[in-house]
Tab-separated table of C-alpha atoms in Angstrom:
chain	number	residue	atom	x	y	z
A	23	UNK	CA	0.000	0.000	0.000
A	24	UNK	CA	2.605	2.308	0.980
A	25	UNK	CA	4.499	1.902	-2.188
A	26	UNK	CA	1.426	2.525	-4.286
A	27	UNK	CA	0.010	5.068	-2.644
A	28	UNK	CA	2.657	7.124	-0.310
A	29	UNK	CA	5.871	6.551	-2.054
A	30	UNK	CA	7.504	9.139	-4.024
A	31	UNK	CA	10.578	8.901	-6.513
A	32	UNK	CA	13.271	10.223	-3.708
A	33	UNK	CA	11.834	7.538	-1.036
A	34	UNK	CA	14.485	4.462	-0.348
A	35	UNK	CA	13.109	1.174	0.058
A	36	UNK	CA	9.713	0.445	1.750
A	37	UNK	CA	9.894	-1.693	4.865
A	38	UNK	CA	6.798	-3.588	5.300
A	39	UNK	CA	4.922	-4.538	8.582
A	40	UNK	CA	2.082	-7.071	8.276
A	41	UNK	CA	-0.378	-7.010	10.882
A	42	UNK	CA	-2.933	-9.181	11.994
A	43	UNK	CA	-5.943	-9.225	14.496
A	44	UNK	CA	-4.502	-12.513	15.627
A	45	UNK	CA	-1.827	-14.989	15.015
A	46	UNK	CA	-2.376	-16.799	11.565
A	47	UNK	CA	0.367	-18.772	10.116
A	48	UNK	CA	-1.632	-19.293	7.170
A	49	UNK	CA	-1.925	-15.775	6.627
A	50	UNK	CA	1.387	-14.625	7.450
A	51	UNK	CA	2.321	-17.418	4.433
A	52	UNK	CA	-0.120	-16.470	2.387
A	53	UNK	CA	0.807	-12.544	2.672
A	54	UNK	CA	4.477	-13.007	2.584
A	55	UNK	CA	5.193	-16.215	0.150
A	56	UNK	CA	6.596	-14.260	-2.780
A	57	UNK	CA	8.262	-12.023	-0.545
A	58	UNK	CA	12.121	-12.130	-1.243
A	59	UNK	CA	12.778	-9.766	0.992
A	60	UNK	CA	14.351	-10.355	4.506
A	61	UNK	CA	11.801	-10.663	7.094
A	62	UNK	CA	11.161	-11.436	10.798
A	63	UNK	CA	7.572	-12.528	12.477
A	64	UNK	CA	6.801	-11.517	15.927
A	65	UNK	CA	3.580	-11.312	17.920
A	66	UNK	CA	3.392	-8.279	20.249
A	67	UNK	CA	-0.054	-6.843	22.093
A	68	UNK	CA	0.259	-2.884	22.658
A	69	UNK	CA	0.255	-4.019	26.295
A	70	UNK	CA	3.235	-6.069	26.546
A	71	UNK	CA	5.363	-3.474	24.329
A	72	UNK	CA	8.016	-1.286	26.883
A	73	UNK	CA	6.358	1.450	27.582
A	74	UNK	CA	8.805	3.347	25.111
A	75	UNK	CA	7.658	1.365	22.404
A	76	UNK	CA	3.956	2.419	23.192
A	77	UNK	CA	4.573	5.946	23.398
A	78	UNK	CA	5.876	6.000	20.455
A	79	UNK	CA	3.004	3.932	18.274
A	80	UNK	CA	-0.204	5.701	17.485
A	81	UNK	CA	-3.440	4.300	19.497
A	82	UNK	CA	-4.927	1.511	18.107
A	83	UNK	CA	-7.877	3.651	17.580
A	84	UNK	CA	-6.004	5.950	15.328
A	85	UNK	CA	-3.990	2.972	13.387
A	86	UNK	CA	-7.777	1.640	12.393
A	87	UNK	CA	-9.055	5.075	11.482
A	88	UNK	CA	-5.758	5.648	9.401
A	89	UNK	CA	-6.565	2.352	7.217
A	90	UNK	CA	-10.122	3.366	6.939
A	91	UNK	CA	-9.173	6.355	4.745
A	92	UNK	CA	-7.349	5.057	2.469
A	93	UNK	CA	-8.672	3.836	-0.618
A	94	UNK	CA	-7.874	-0.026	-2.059
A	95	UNK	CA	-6.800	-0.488	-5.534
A	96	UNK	CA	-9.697	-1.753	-6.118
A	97	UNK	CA	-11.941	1.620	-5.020
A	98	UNK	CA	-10.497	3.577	-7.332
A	99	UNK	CA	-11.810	4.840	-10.499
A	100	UNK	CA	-10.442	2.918	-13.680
């Protein structure tokens, strides 16, 4: 998403983070199969990041209401 629709000419190379409601190896497979990039999986909860960690991420709140305005490929005009 970011490299579609955030990414400009000047930007380096997009580091992805893939995140799920729960943990789904299927997913996580599914998501990152053709990926031939470098990649680690972790599970975290905001609650069990150091509290440096958490003060630096946005609320939950505003990570869902981030995603909710922006538009999939597939809602834009062709």
């Amino acid at each position: 998403m970011v490299d579609d629709k955030l990414k400009l000419p000047a930007h380096g190379e997009t580091v992805g983070i893939l995140i799920c409601g729960s943990k789904n190896e299927h997913t996580v497979r599914y998501a990152l199969g053709r990926a031939d990039s470098p990649m680690a999986v972790s599970t975290y909860t905001y609650e069990t990041l150091p509290a440096e960690e958490r003060d630096a991420l946005p609320a939950a709140e505003e990570l869902s209401a981030a995603f909710d305005q922006v538009e999939s490929p597939t809602d834009q005009p062709k």
